[in-house]
Amino acid sequence: MTDLSQYLPILLFLGIALALSMAFVFLPMGVSRLTGTHQPTVNKLTEYECGFPAFEDSRSKFDVRFYLVAILFIIFDLEAAFLFPWAVSLGVTGWMGWSAMMIFLFILTVGFIYEWKMGALDWE
């Protein structure tokens, strides 16, 4: 049988974190209601992000190409993130590491050319 008293500091930490996070969220809302600063008006409720009223429903479906371009950006961005650790450790890995990265970059370039030729990056 395990001694559960070892978990008391963790539970204490989680309890304090939960109490503080709830205080930071709900305390300002309560204070604004009590002090009278919560007075929504037409000007306060207008669109402020883009500067003009919304012309469509905010829950309308996006074109599939939007998601495809976003996914391709994430894939190539993450794969480009591998270049920095490789460059830092190139002195340790030597020619084997260099050749492995060149194969990786070749496959990445072939994939990019394939996507380009298939029209995945075209935005109409």
XYZ file of C-alpha atoms in Angstrom, residues 7-8 10-11 15 17-18 21-22 24 31 35 37 43 55 64 75 78 80 85-86 89 101 108-109 113 115:
27
model
C 1.034 13.719 -2.836
C -0.124 16.393 -0.376
C 1.154 18.500 -5.219
C -2.507 18.701 -4.235
C -5.462 23.905 -5.088
C -3.178 27.431 -8.550
C -6.887 26.771 -9.072
C -6.690 31.381 -11.489
C -10.339 31.609 -10.479
C -7.847 36.371 -11.558
C -15.545 44.246 -9.110
C -18.409 49.496 -9.055
C -18.012 50.196 -14.719
C -20.286 51.602 -29.324
C -21.034 40.731 -43.749
C -11.094 23.591 -47.942
C 4.155 20.887 -41.945
C 7.896 22.189 -38.379
C 12.231 23.654 -41.181
C 19.397 21.481 -34.211
C 20.971 19.759 -37.201
C 25.153 19.335 -34.038
C 19.778 15.929 -43.843
C 10.922 17.783 -48.637
C 11.672 19.592 -51.909
C 7.184 20.567 -55.975
C 2.086 20.094 -54.061
